[in-house]
JSON list of C-alpha atoms in Angstrom, two decimals:
[
{"chain": "A", "resi": 1, "resn": "MET", "atom": "CA", "xyz": [0.19, -0.12, -0.07]},
{"chain": "A", "resi": 2, "resn": "THR", "atom": "CA", "xyz": [1.02, 3.68, -0.30]},
{"chain": "A", "resi": 3, "resn": "GLY", "atom": "CA", "xyz": [0.46, 6.51, 2.12]},
{"chain": "A", "resi": 4, "resn": "LYS", "atom": "CA", "xyz": [0.93, 6.65, 5.79]},
{"chain": "A", "resi": 5, "resn": "ILE", "atom": "CA", "xyz": [-0.47, 4.86, 8.72]},
{"chain": "A", "resi": 6, "resn": "PHE", "atom": "CA", "xyz": [-2.14, 7.06, 11.31]},
{"chain": "A", "resi": 7, "resn": "CYS", "atom": "CA", "xyz": [-3.09, 5.45, 14.87]},
{"chain": "A", "resi": 8, "resn": "ILE", "atom": "CA", "xyz": [-5.54, 8.05, 16.06]},
{"chain": "A", "resi": 9, "resn": "GLY", "atom": "CA", "xyz": [-6.80, 6.58, 18.89]},
{"chain": "A", "resi": 10, "resn": "ARG", "atom": "CA", "xyz": [-6.76, 8.45, 22.25]},
{"chain": "A", "resi": 11, "resn": "ASN", "atom": "CA", "xyz": [-4.04, 7.61, 24.65]},
{"chain": "A", "resi": 12, "resn": "LYS", "atom": "CA", "xyz": [-4.74, 4.20, 26.71]},
{"chain": "A", "resi": 13, "resn": "THR", "atom": "CA", "xyz": [-6.88, 2.49, 23.87]},
{"chain": "A", "resi": 14, "resn": "GLY", "atom": "CA", "xyz": [-4.13, 0.26, 23.00]},
{"chain": "A", "resi": 15, "resn": "THR", "atom": "CA", "xyz": [-1.78, 2.78, 20.96]},
{"chain": "A", "resi": 16, "resn": "THR", "atom": "CA", "xyz": [1.31, 1.39, 22.26]},
{"chain": "A", "resi": 17, "resn": "SER", "atom": "CA", "xyz": [0.18, -2.23, 21.54]},
{"chain": "A", "resi": 18, "resn": "LEU", "atom": "CA", "xyz": [-0.24, -1.39, 17.67]},
{"chain": "A", "resi": 19, "resn": "LYS", "atom": "CA", "xyz": [3.14, 0.09, 17.75]},
{"chain": "A", "resi": 20, "resn": "LYS", "atom": "CA", "xyz": [4.61, -3.14, 18.97]},
{"chain": "A", "resi": 21, "resn": "ALA", "atom": "CA", "xyz": [2.63, -5.08, 16.33]},
{"chain": "A", "resi": 22, "resn": "PHE", "atom": "CA", "xyz": [3.91, -2.67, 13.67]},
{"chain": "A", "resi": 23, "resn": "GLU", "atom": "CA", "xyz": [7.72, -2.70, 14.51]},
{"chain": "A", "resi": 24, "resn": "VAL", "atom": "CA", "xyz": [7.27, -6.41, 14.85]},
{"chain": "A", "resi": 25, "resn": "LEU", "atom": "CA", "xyz": [5.90, -6.65, 11.34]},
{"chain": "A", "resi": 26, "resn": "GLY", "atom": "CA", "xyz": [8.72, -4.36, 9.90]},
{"chain": "A", "resi": 27, "resn": "TYR", "atom": "CA", "xyz": [6.92, -1.00, 9.46]},
{"chain": "A", "resi": 28, "resn": "SER", "atom": "CA", "xyz": [8.88, 2.10, 10.62]},
{"chain": "A", "resi": 29, "resn": "VAL", "atom": "CA", "xyz": [7.46, 3.81, 13.26]},
{"chain": "A", "resi": 30, "resn": "GLY", "atom": "CA", "xyz": [7.86, 7.59, 14.08]},
{"chain": "A", "resi": 31, "resn": "LYS", "atom": "CA", "xyz": [9.79, 8.22, 17.09]},
{"chain": "A", "resi": 32, "resn": "GLN", "atom": "CA", "xyz": [7.22, 9.27, 20.03]},
{"chain": "A", "resi": 33, "resn": "ARG", "atom": "CA", "xyz": [9.21, 11.81, 21.83]},
{"chain": "A", "resi": 34, "resn": "GLU", "atom": "CA", "xyz": [9.93, 13.93, 18.77]},
{"chain": "A", "resi": 35, "resn": "ALA", "atom": "CA", "xyz": [6.11, 13.84, 18.23]},
{"chain": "A", "resi": 36, "resn": "GLU", "atom": "CA", "xyz": [5.25, 14.53, 21.74]},
{"chain": "A", "resi": 37, "resn": "ASN", "atom": "CA", "xyz": [7.56, 17.82, 21.38]},
{"chain": "A", "resi": 38, "resn": "LEU", "atom": "CA", "xyz": [5.02, 19.04, 19.05]},
{"chain": "A", "resi": 39, "resn": "LEU", "atom": "CA", "xyz": [2.43, 19.89, 21.41]},
{"chain": "A", "resi": 40, "resn": "VAL", "atom": "CA", "xyz": [3.29, 23.81, 21.30]},
{"chain": "A", "resi": 41, "resn": "ASN", "atom": "CA", "xyz": [2.84, 23.68, 17.55]},
{"chain": "A", "resi": 42, "resn": "TYR", "atom": "CA", "xyz": [-0.43, 21.68, 17.89]},
{"chain": "A", "resi": 43, "resn": "ILE", "atom": "CA", "xyz": [-1.93, 24.56, 20.24]},
{"chain": "A", "resi": 44, "resn": "GLU", "atom": "CA", "xyz": [-0.86, 27.12, 18.07]},
{"chain": "A", "resi": 45, "resn": "GLY", "atom": "CA", "xyz": [-2.30, 25.54, 14.96]},
{"chain": "A", "resi": 46, "resn": "ASP", "atom": "CA", "xyz": [0.91, 24.80, 13.24]},
{"chain": "A", "resi": 47, "resn": "PHE", "atom": "CA", "xyz": [-0.06, 21.50, 11.58]},
{"chain": "A", "resi": 48, "resn": "ASP", "atom": "CA", "xyz": [2.99, 22.27, 9.04]},
{"chain": "A", "resi": 49, "resn": "SER", "atom": "CA", "xyz": [5.35, 21.07, 11.56]},
{"chain": "A", "resi": 50, "resn": "ILE", "atom": "CA", "xyz": [3.47, 17.86, 12.30]},
{"chain": "A", "resi": 51, "resn": "ILE", "atom": "CA", "xyz": [3.08, 17.07, 8.70]},
{"chain": "A", "resi": 52, "resn": "GLU", "atom": "CA", "xyz": [6.66, 17.61, 8.38]},
{"chain": "A", "resi": 53, "resn": "HIS", "atom": "CA", "xyz": [7.38, 15.21, 11.00]},
{"chain": "A", "resi": 54, "resn": "CYS", "atom": "CA", "xyz": [5.27, 12.71, 9.55]},
{"chain": "A", "resi": 55, "resn": "ASN", "atom": "CA", "xyz": [7.98, 12.49, 6.70]},
{"chain": "A", "resi": 56, "resn": "SER", "atom": "CA", "xyz": [10.21, 10.51, 8.82]},
{"chain": "A", "resi": 57, "resn": "ALA", "atom": "CA", "xyz": [8.24, 6.98, 9.01]},
{"chain": "A", "resi": 58, "resn": "THR", "atom": "CA", "xyz": [5.20, 5.26, 7.82]},
{"chain": "A", "resi": 59, "resn": "VAL", "atom": "CA", "xyz": [3.35, 4.59, 11.01]},
{"chain": "A", "resi": 60, "resn": "PHE", "atom": "CA", "xyz": [2.59, 7.14, 13.59]},
{"chain": "A", "resi": 61, "resn": "GLN", "atom": "CA", "xyz": [0.73, 6.70, 16.97]},
{"chain": "A", "resi": 62, "resn": "ASP", "atom": "CA", "xyz": [-0.21, 8.71, 20.15]},
{"chain": "A", "resi": 63, "resn": "VAL", "atom": "CA", "xyz": [-0.04, 12.49, 20.58]},
{"chain": "A", "resi": 64, "resn": "PRO", "atom": "CA", "xyz": [-0.47, 14.66, 18.69]},
{"chain": "A", "resi": 65, "resn": "PHE", "atom": "CA", "xyz": [-1.99, 12.25, 16.20]},
{"chain": "A", "resi": 66, "resn": "SER", "atom": "CA", "xyz": [-4.57, 11.10, 18.90]},
{"chain": "A", "resi": 67, "resn": "TRP", "atom": "CA", "xyz": [-5.84, 14.42, 19.47]},
{"chain": "A", "resi": 68, "resn": "PRO", "atom": "CA", "xyz": [-8.79, 16.22, 18.20]},
{"chain": "A", "resi": 69, "resn": "GLY", "atom": "CA", "xyz": [-8.44, 17.45, 14.63]},
{"chain": "A", "resi": 70, "resn": "THR", "atom": "CA", "xyz": [-5.00, 16.26, 13.78]},
{"chain": "A", "resi": 71, "resn": "TYR", "atom": "CA", "xyz": [-6.33, 13.44, 11.53]},
{"chain": "A", "resi": 72, "resn": "MET", "atom": "CA", "xyz": [-8.20, 16.18, 9.17]},
{"chain": "A", "resi": 73, "resn": "TYR", "atom": "CA", "xyz": [-5.03, 17.67, 8.37]},
{"chain": "A", "resi": 74, "resn": "LEU", "atom": "CA", "xyz": [-3.03, 14.41, 7.78]},
{"chain": "A", "resi": 75, "resn": "ASP", "atom": "CA", "xyz": [-5.98, 13.37, 5.74]},
{"chain": "A", "resi": 76, "resn": "ARG", "atom": "CA", "xyz": [-5.52, 16.10, 3.18]},
{"chain": "A", "resi": 77, "resn": "ALA", "atom": "CA", "xyz": [-1.47, 16.22, 3.43]},
{"chain": "A", "resi": 78, "resn": "PHE", "atom": "CA", "xyz": [-1.36, 12.38, 2.94]},
{"chain": "A", "resi": 79, "resn": "PRO", "atom": "CA", "xyz": [-3.82, 10.87, 0.20]},
{"chain": "A", "resi": 80, "resn": "GLU", "atom": "CA", "xyz": [-4.36, 7.21, 0.22]},
{"chain": "A", "resi": 81, "resn": "SER", "atom": "CA", "xyz": [-3.12, 6.87, 4.21]},
{"chain": "A", "resi": 82, "resn": "LYS", "atom": "CA", "xyz": [-5.04, 4.51, 6.29]},
{"chain": "A", "resi": 83, "resn": "PHE", "atom": "CA", "xyz": [-6.70, 5.52, 9.89]},
{"chain": "A", "resi": 84, "resn": "ILE", "atom": "CA", "xyz": [-6.77, 3.21, 12.79]},
{"chain": "A", "resi": 85, "resn": "LEU", "atom": "CA", "xyz": [-8.93, 4.48, 15.68]},
{"chain": "A", "resi": 86, "resn": "THR", "atom": "CA", "xyz": [-8.48, 2.37, 18.64]},
{"chain": "A", "resi": 87, "resn": "VAL", "atom": "CA", "xyz": [-11.42, 2.00, 21.41]},
{"chain": "A", "resi": 88, "resn": "ARG", "atom": "CA", "xyz": [-12.09, 0.86, 24.79]},
{"chain": "A", "resi": 89, "resn": "ASP", "atom": "CA", "xyz": [-14.90, -1.60, 25.72]},
{"chain": "A", "resi": 90, "resn": "SER", "atom": "CA", "xyz": [-16.36, 1.59, 27.36]},
{"chain": "A", "resi": 91, "resn": "SER", "atom": "CA", "xyz": [-16.02, 5.23, 27.95]},
{"chain": "A", "resi": 92, "resn": "GLU", "atom": "CA", "xyz": [-16.04, 4.48, 31.69]},
{"chain": "A", "resi": 93, "resn": "GLN", "atom": "CA", "xyz": [-13.02, 1.56, 31.03]},
{"chain": "A", "resi": 94, "resn": "TRP", "atom": "CA", "xyz": [-11.04, 4.44, 29.23]},
{"chain": "A", "resi": 95, "resn": "TYR", "atom": "CA", "xyz": [-11.42, 6.92, 32.05]},
{"chain": "A", "resi": 96, "resn": "ASN", "atom": "CA", "xyz": [-10.31, 4.42, 34.79]},
{"chain": "A", "resi": 97, "resn": "SER", "atom": "CA", "xyz": [-7.43, 3.49, 32.51]},
{"chain": "A", "resi": 98, "resn": "ILE", "atom": "CA", "xyz": [-6.21, 7.12, 31.87]},
{"chain": "A", "resi": 99, "resn": "THR", "atom": "CA", "xyz": [-6.27, 8.53, 35.64]},
{"chain": "A", "resi": 100, "resn": "LYS", "atom": "CA", "xyz": [-4.81, 5.20, 36.77]},
{"chain": "A", "resi": 101, "resn": "PHE", "atom": "CA", "xyz": [-1.95, 5.70, 34.31]},
{"chain": "A", "resi": 102, "resn": "HIS", "atom": "CA", "xyz": [-1.52, 9.21, 35.26]},
{"chain": "A", "resi": 103, "resn": "SER", "atom": "CA", "xyz": [-1.69, 8.65, 38.98]},
{"chain": "A", "resi": 104, "resn": "LYS", "atom": "CA", "xyz": [1.40, 6.40, 38.49]},
{"chain": "A", "resi": 105, "resn": "LYS", "atom": "CA", "xyz": [3.21, 9.03, 36.45]},
{"chain": "A", "resi": 106, "resn": "PHE", "atom": "CA", "xyz": [2.27, 12.17, 37.93]},
{"chain": "A", "resi": 107, "resn": "ALA", "atom": "CA", "xyz": [1.38, 11.24, 41.59]},
{"chain": "A", "resi": 108, "resn": "ASP", "atom": "CA", "xyz": [2.19, 8.75, 44.00]},
{"chain": "A", "resi": 109, "resn": "GLY", "atom": "CA", "xyz": [0.26, 6.10, 42.44]},
{"chain": "A", "resi": 110, "resn": "HIS", "atom": "CA", "xyz": [-2.40, 6.11, 45.08]},
{"chain": "A", "resi": 111, "resn": "ARG", "atom": "CA", "xyz": [-4.42, 9.00, 44.20]},
{"chain": "A", "resi": 112, "resn": "THR", "atom": "CA", "xyz": [-5.53, 11.18, 41.43]},
{"chain": "A", "resi": 113, "resn": "PRO", "atom": "CA", "xyz": [-2.90, 13.88, 40.28]},
{"chain": "A", "resi": 114, "resn": "THR", "atom": "CA", "xyz": [-3.58, 17.45, 41.11]},
{"chain": "A", "resi": 115, "resn": "ARG", "atom": "CA", "xyz": [-3.43, 20.64, 39.04]},
{"chain": "A", "resi": 116, "resn": "ASN", "atom": "CA", "xyz": [-0.15, 21.52, 41.02]},
{"chain": "A", "resi": 117, "resn": "ASP", "atom": "CA", "xyz": [1.33, 17.91, 40.03]},
{"chain": "A", "resi": 118, "resn": "LEU", "atom": "CA", "xyz": [0.62, 18.48, 36.50]},
{"chain": "A", "resi": 119, "resn": "ILE", "atom": "CA", "xyz": [2.07, 21.88, 36.48]},
{"chain": "A", "resi": 120, "resn": "ASN", "atom": "CA", "xyz": [5.23, 20.93, 38.46]},
{"chain": "A", "resi": 121, "resn": "SER", "atom": "CA", "xyz": [5.70, 17.67, 36.30]},
{"chain": "A", "resi": 122, "resn": "THR", "atom": "CA", "xyz": [8.88, 17.53, 34.37]},
{"chain": "A", "resi": 123, "resn": "TYR", "atom": "CA", "xyz": [7.45, 15.26, 31.72]},
{"chain": "A", "resi": 124, "resn": "ILE", "atom": "CA", "xyz": [9.29, 16.37, 28.34]},
{"chain": "A", "resi": 125, "resn": "PHE", "atom": "CA", "xyz": [9.03, 19.81, 29.80]},
{"chain": "A", "resi": 126, "resn": "LYS", "atom": "CA", "xyz": [7.79, 21.33, 32.92]},
{"chain": "A", "resi": 127, "resn": "GLY", "atom": "CA", "xyz": [4.40, 21.77, 32.94]},
{"chain": "A", "resi": 128, "resn": "GLN", "atom": "CA", "xyz": [3.67, 19.72, 29.77]},
{"chain": "A", "resi": 129, "resn": "PRO", "atom": "CA", "xyz": [0.97, 17.41, 31.30]},
{"chain": "A", "resi": 130, "resn": "TRP", "atom": "CA", "xyz": [-0.93, 20.71, 32.55]},
{"chain": "A", "resi": 131, "resn": "LEU", "atom": "CA", "xyz": [-0.84, 22.13, 29.00]},
{"chain": "A", "resi": 132, "resn": "VAL", "atom": "CA", "xyz": [-2.37, 19.17, 27.69]},
{"chain": "A", "resi": 133, "resn": "HIS", "atom": "CA", "xyz": [-5.12, 19.10, 30.31]},
{"chain": "A", "resi": 134, "resn": "LYS", "atom": "CA", "xyz": [-5.92, 22.90, 29.49]},
{"chain": "A", "resi": 135, "resn": "HIS", "atom": "CA", "xyz": [-5.72, 22.52, 25.87]},
{"chain": "A", "resi": 136, "resn": "ILE", "atom": "CA", "xyz": [-6.85, 19.00, 24.85]},
{"chain": "A", "resi": 137, "resn": "TYR", "atom": "CA", "xyz": [-9.30, 18.73, 27.61]},
{"chain": "A", "resi": 138, "resn": "GLY", "atom": "CA", "xyz": [-10.39, 22.12, 28.23]},
{"chain": "A", "resi": 139, "resn": "ILE", "atom": "CA", "xyz": [-10.01, 21.58, 31.96]},
{"chain": "A", "resi": 140, "resn": "GLU", "atom": "CA", "xyz": [-8.35, 24.73, 34.08]},
{"chain": "A", "resi": 141, "resn": "GLY", "atom": "CA", "xyz": [-9.64, 24.39, 37.42]},
{"chain": "A", "resi": 142, "resn": "GLU", "atom": "CA", "xyz": [-8.58, 22.20, 40.28]},
{"chain": "A", "resi": 143, "resn": "ASN", "atom": "CA", "xyz": [-10.79, 19.01, 39.53]},
{"chain": "A", "resi": 144, "resn": "THR", "atom": "CA", "xyz": [-8.17, 18.32, 36.71]},
{"chain": "A", "resi": 145, "resn": "TYR", "atom": "CA", "xyz": [-9.65, 14.92, 36.11]},
{"chain": "A", "resi": 146, "resn": "ASP", "atom": "CA", "xyz": [-13.44, 15.82, 35.86]},
{"chain": "A", "resi": 147, "resn": "LYS", "atom": "CA", "xyz": [-15.07, 12.48, 34.73]},
{"chain": "A", "resi": 148, "resn": "GLU", "atom": "CA", "xyz": [-17.89, 14.14, 32.86]},
{"chain": "A", "resi": 149, "resn": "ILE", "atom": "CA", "xyz": [-15.53, 16.35, 30.61]},
{"chain": "A", "resi": 150, "resn": "MET", "atom": "CA", "xyz": [-12.78, 13.84, 29.98]},
{"chain": "A", "resi": 151, "resn": "ILE", "atom": "CA", "xyz": [-15.54, 11.26, 29.07]},
{"chain": "A", "resi": 152, "resn": "ARG", "atom": "CA", "xyz": [-17.05, 13.72, 27.03]},
{"chain": "A", "resi": 153, "resn": "ASN", "atom": "CA", "xyz": [-13.98, 14.72, 25.13]},
{"chain": "A", "resi": 154, "resn": "TYR", "atom": "CA", "xyz": [-12.94, 10.97, 24.35]},
{"chain": "A", "resi": 155, "resn": "GLU", "atom": "CA", "xyz": [-16.39, 10.42, 23.05]},
{"chain": "A", "resi": 156, "resn": "LYS", "atom": "CA", "xyz": [-16.50, 13.45, 20.87]},
{"chain": "A", "resi": 157, "resn": "HIS", "atom": "CA", "xyz": [-13.10, 12.42, 19.33]},
{"chain": "A", "resi": 158, "resn": "ASN", "atom": "CA", "xyz": [-14.50, 9.11, 18.55]},
{"chain": "A", "resi": 159, "resn": "GLU", "atom": "CA", "xyz": [-17.97, 10.46, 16.83]},
{"chain": "A", "resi": 160, "resn": "GLU", "atom": "CA", "xyz": [-15.92, 13.09, 14.86]},
{"chain": "A", "resi": 161, "resn": "VAL", "atom": "CA", "xyz": [-13.37, 10.56, 13.43]},
{"chain": "A", "resi": 162, "resn": "LYS", "atom": "CA", "xyz": [-16.24, 8.07, 12.30]},
{"chain": "A", "resi": 163, "resn": "GLU", "atom": "CA", "xyz": [-18.05, 11.21, 10.71]},
{"chain": "A", "resi": 164, "resn": "HIS", "atom": "CA", "xyz": [-15.15, 12.29, 8.98]},
{"chain": "A", "resi": 165, "resn": "PHE", "atom": "CA", "xyz": [-14.51, 8.83, 7.34]},
{"chain": "A", "resi": 166, "resn": "LYS", "atom": "CA", "xyz": [-18.27, 8.05, 7.11]},
{"chain": "A", "resi": 167, "resn": "ASP", "atom": "CA", "xyz": [-18.58, 7.69, 3.35]},
{"chain": "A", "resi": 168, "resn": "ARG", "atom": "CA", "xyz": [-14.98, 5.77, 3.32]},
{"chain": "A", "resi": 169, "resn": "PRO", "atom": "CA", "xyz": [-14.77, 2.93, 5.19]},
{"chain": "A", "resi": 170, "resn": "GLU", "atom": "CA", "xyz": [-11.87, 1.53, 3.38]},
{"chain": "A", "resi": 171, "resn": "ASP", "atom": "CA", "xyz": [-9.79, 4.36, 4.92]},
{"chain": "A", "resi": 172, "resn": "LEU", "atom": "CA", "xyz": [-10.65, 3.85, 8.81]},
{"chain": "A", "resi": 173, "resn": "LEU", "atom": "CA", "xyz": [-10.66, 0.80, 10.85]},
{"chain": "A", "resi": 174, "resn": "VAL", "atom": "CA", "xyz": [-12.40, 1.40, 14.27]},
{"chain": "A", "resi": 175, "resn": "LEU", "atom": "CA", "xyz": [-10.60, -1.42, 16.46]},
{"chain": "A", "resi": 176, "resn": "ASN", "atom": "CA", "xyz": [-10.91, -2.70, 20.07]},
{"chain": "A", "resi": 177, "resn": "LEU", "atom": "CA", "xyz": [-8.07, -4.72, 20.54]},
{"chain": "A", "resi": 178, "resn": "SER", "atom": "CA", "xyz": [-9.73, -6.85, 23.06]},
{"chain": "A", "resi": 179, "resn": "GLU", "atom": "CA", "xyz": [-12.12, -8.29, 21.02]},
{"chain": "A", "resi": 180, "resn": "LYS", "atom": "CA", "xyz": [-12.06, -11.56, 19.47]},
{"chain": "A", "resi": 181, "resn": "ASN", "atom": "CA", "xyz": [-10.36, -11.43, 15.86]},
{"chain": "A", "resi": 182, "resn": "SER", "atom": "CA", "xyz": [-9.14, -8.01, 16.36]},
{"chain": "A", "resi": 183, "resn": "TYR", "atom": "CA", "xyz": [-5.82, -8.92, 14.85]},
{"chain": "A", "resi": 184, "resn": "LYS", "atom": "CA", "xyz": [-7.61, -10.45, 11.57]},
{"chain": "A", "resi": 185, "resn": "LYS", "atom": "CA", "xyz": [-9.66, -7.11, 11.45]},
{"chain": "A", "resi": 186, "resn": "PHE", "atom": "CA", "xyz": [-6.14, -5.25, 11.41]},
{"chain": "A", "resi": 187, "resn": "CYS", "atom": "CA", "xyz": [-4.51, -7.36, 8.79]},
{"chain": "A", "resi": 188, "resn": "ASP", "atom": "CA", "xyz": [-7.43, -7.34, 6.48]},
{"chain": "A", "resi": 189, "resn": "PHE", "atom": "CA", "xyz": [-7.95, -3.54, 6.61]},
{"chain": "A", "resi": 190, "resn": "LEU", "atom": "CA", "xyz": [-3.97, -3.13, 5.91]},
{"chain": "A", "resi": 191, "resn": "ASP", "atom": "CA", "xyz": [-4.33, -5.81, 3.19]},
{"chain": "A", "resi": 192, "resn": "ILE", "atom": "CA", "xyz": [-1.26, -7.52, 4.88]},
{"chain": "A", "resi": 193, "resn": "CYS", "atom": "CA", "xyz": [-0.20, -11.35, 5.10]},
{"chain": "A", "resi": 194, "resn": "SER", "atom": "CA", "xyz": [0.73, -12.15, 8.69]},
{"chain": "A", "resi": 195, "resn": "PRO", "atom": "CA", "xyz": [1.93, -15.38, 9.99]},
{"chain": "A", "resi": 196, "resn": "TYR", "atom": "CA", "xyz": [0.16, -14.90, 13.06]},
{"chain": "A", "resi": 197, "resn": "THR", "atom": "CA", "xyz": [-3.49, -15.20, 14.38]},
{"chain": "A", "resi": 198, "resn": "ASP", "atom": "CA", "xyz": [-3.07, -12.74, 17.26]},
{"chain": "A", "resi": 199, "resn": "PHE", "atom": "CA", "xyz": [-1.45, -9.52, 18.21]},
{"chain": "A", "resi": 200, "resn": "PRO", "atom": "CA", "xyz": [2.09, -11.07, 18.15]},
{"chain": "A", "resi": 201, "resn": "TRP", "atom": "CA", "xyz": [3.74, -9.30, 21.53]},
{"chain": "A", "resi": 202, "resn": "GLU", "atom": "CA", "xyz": [0.74, -10.62, 23.99]},
{"chain": "A", "resi": 203, "resn": "ASN", "atom": "CA", "xyz": [2.27, -12.35, 26.67]},
{"chain": "A", "resi": 204, "resn": "LYS", "atom": "CA", "xyz": [0.62, -13.42, 29.90]},
{"chain": "A", "resi": 205, "resn": "THR", "atom": "CA", "xyz": [3.90, -13.21, 31.75]},
{"chain": "A", "resi": 206, "resn": "SER", "atom": "CA", "xyz": [5.04, -10.00, 33.13]},
{"chain": "A", "resi": 207, "resn": "ASN", "atom": "CA", "xyz": [8.90, -11.05, 32.58]},
{"chain": "A", "resi": 208, "resn": "VAL", "atom": "CA", "xyz": [10.52, -8.34, 30.64]},
{"chain": "A", "resi": 209, "resn": "THR", "atom": "CA", "xyz": [13.23, -10.86, 29.13]},
{"chain": "A", "resi": 210, "resn": "ASN", "atom": "CA", "xyz": [10.39, -13.26, 28.12]},
{"chain": "A", "resi": 211, "resn": "LYS", "atom": "CA", "xyz": [8.71, -10.65, 26.21]},
{"chain": "A", "resi": 212, "resn": "LYS", "atom": "CA", "xyz": [12.01, -9.48, 24.22]},
{"chain": "A", "resi": 213, "resn": "ASP", "atom": "CA", "xyz": [12.74, -13.39, 23.45]},
{"chain": "A", "resi": 214, "resn": "ASN", "atom": "CA", "xyz": [9.12, -13.68, 22.09]},
{"chain": "A", "resi": 215, "resn": "ILE", "atom": "CA", "xyz": [9.44, -10.75, 19.87]},
{"chain": "A", "resi": 216, "resn": "SER", "atom": "CA", "xyz": [12.85, -11.84, 18.60]},
{"chain": "A", "resi": 217, "resn": "ARG", "atom": "CA", "xyz": [11.37, -15.16, 17.79]},
{"chain": "A", "resi": 218, "resn": "ILE", "atom": "CA", "xyz": [8.49, -13.58, 16.04]},
{"chain": "A", "resi": 219, "resn": "LYS", "atom": "CA", "xyz": [10.81, -11.43, 14.07]},
{"chain": "A", "resi": 220, "resn": "LYS", "atom": "CA", "xyz": [12.79, -14.52, 12.67]},
{"chain": "A", "resi": 221, "resn": "LYS", "atom": "CA", "xyz": [9.57, -16.46, 11.78]},
{"chain": "A", "resi": 222, "resn": "LEU", "atom": "CA", "xyz": [8.46, -13.20, 9.69]},
{"chain": "A", "resi": 223, "resn": "LYS", "atom": "CA", "xyz": [11.81, -13.17, 8.14]},
{"chain": "A", "resi": 224, "resn": "ARG", "atom": "CA", "xyz": [11.58, -16.97, 7.03]},
{"chain": "A", "resi": 225, "resn": "MET", "atom": "CA", "xyz": [8.08, -16.67, 5.66]},
{"chain": "A", "resi": 226, "resn": "LYS", "atom": "CA", "xyz": [9.45, -13.52, 3.51]},
{"chain": "A", "resi": 227, "resn": "GLU", "atom": "CA", "xyz": [12.18, -15.66, 2.31]},
{"chain": "A", "resi": 228, "resn": "LYS", "atom": "CA", "xyz": [9.94, -18.19, 1.15]},
{"chain": "A", "resi": 229, "resn": "ILE", "atom": "CA", "xyz": [7.49, -15.98, -0.49]},
{"chain": "A", "resi": 230, "resn": "GLN", "atom": "CA", "xyz": [10.58, -14.87, -2.34]}
]
């Protein structure tokens, strides 16, 4: 296929898992830290810089690609591209997941981060998490993880993406990675042949070494399959 592949589901919907799947299959994936540094560009409406970053690889995920509106600029800039909107079982599940993740990242792991926690966080640069909450979720007060606002923001993004691609089902895949046959849907959408029947990085053990060994075996298996095709 030509064009790019953009994973535009919000954070904590399986975007990291998709990234791993693409890497195992040999795709070039954009560097996440470089993309995260485009926050100010996004806030200022400088989508040209985001588009320029997209010349660095084939697949892109996480921010700013998962933020509202970015997909529209990418769709115009890169014709024939594919878009994957990852979702959770429910909006409530997504909200619980992102608050738990941020609790570990920006607080002590036992409470929801406060406005002060986000302002003083040095992730990427000092205050970056607060700017995200302010400009992406529209939250400026002390209730930094207002459930109603965040869920409404998540649902609005998903609805707008579906509306944008409603007449082009071949360009958008709405994917819940926890559903049965999600990997087959993933492969069929991209029209790729894979030797696997499920997302290859999934490993029930928590041992990091085992996960790395598993990915190594997958890459070797994929290489052998390509050699047979050639």
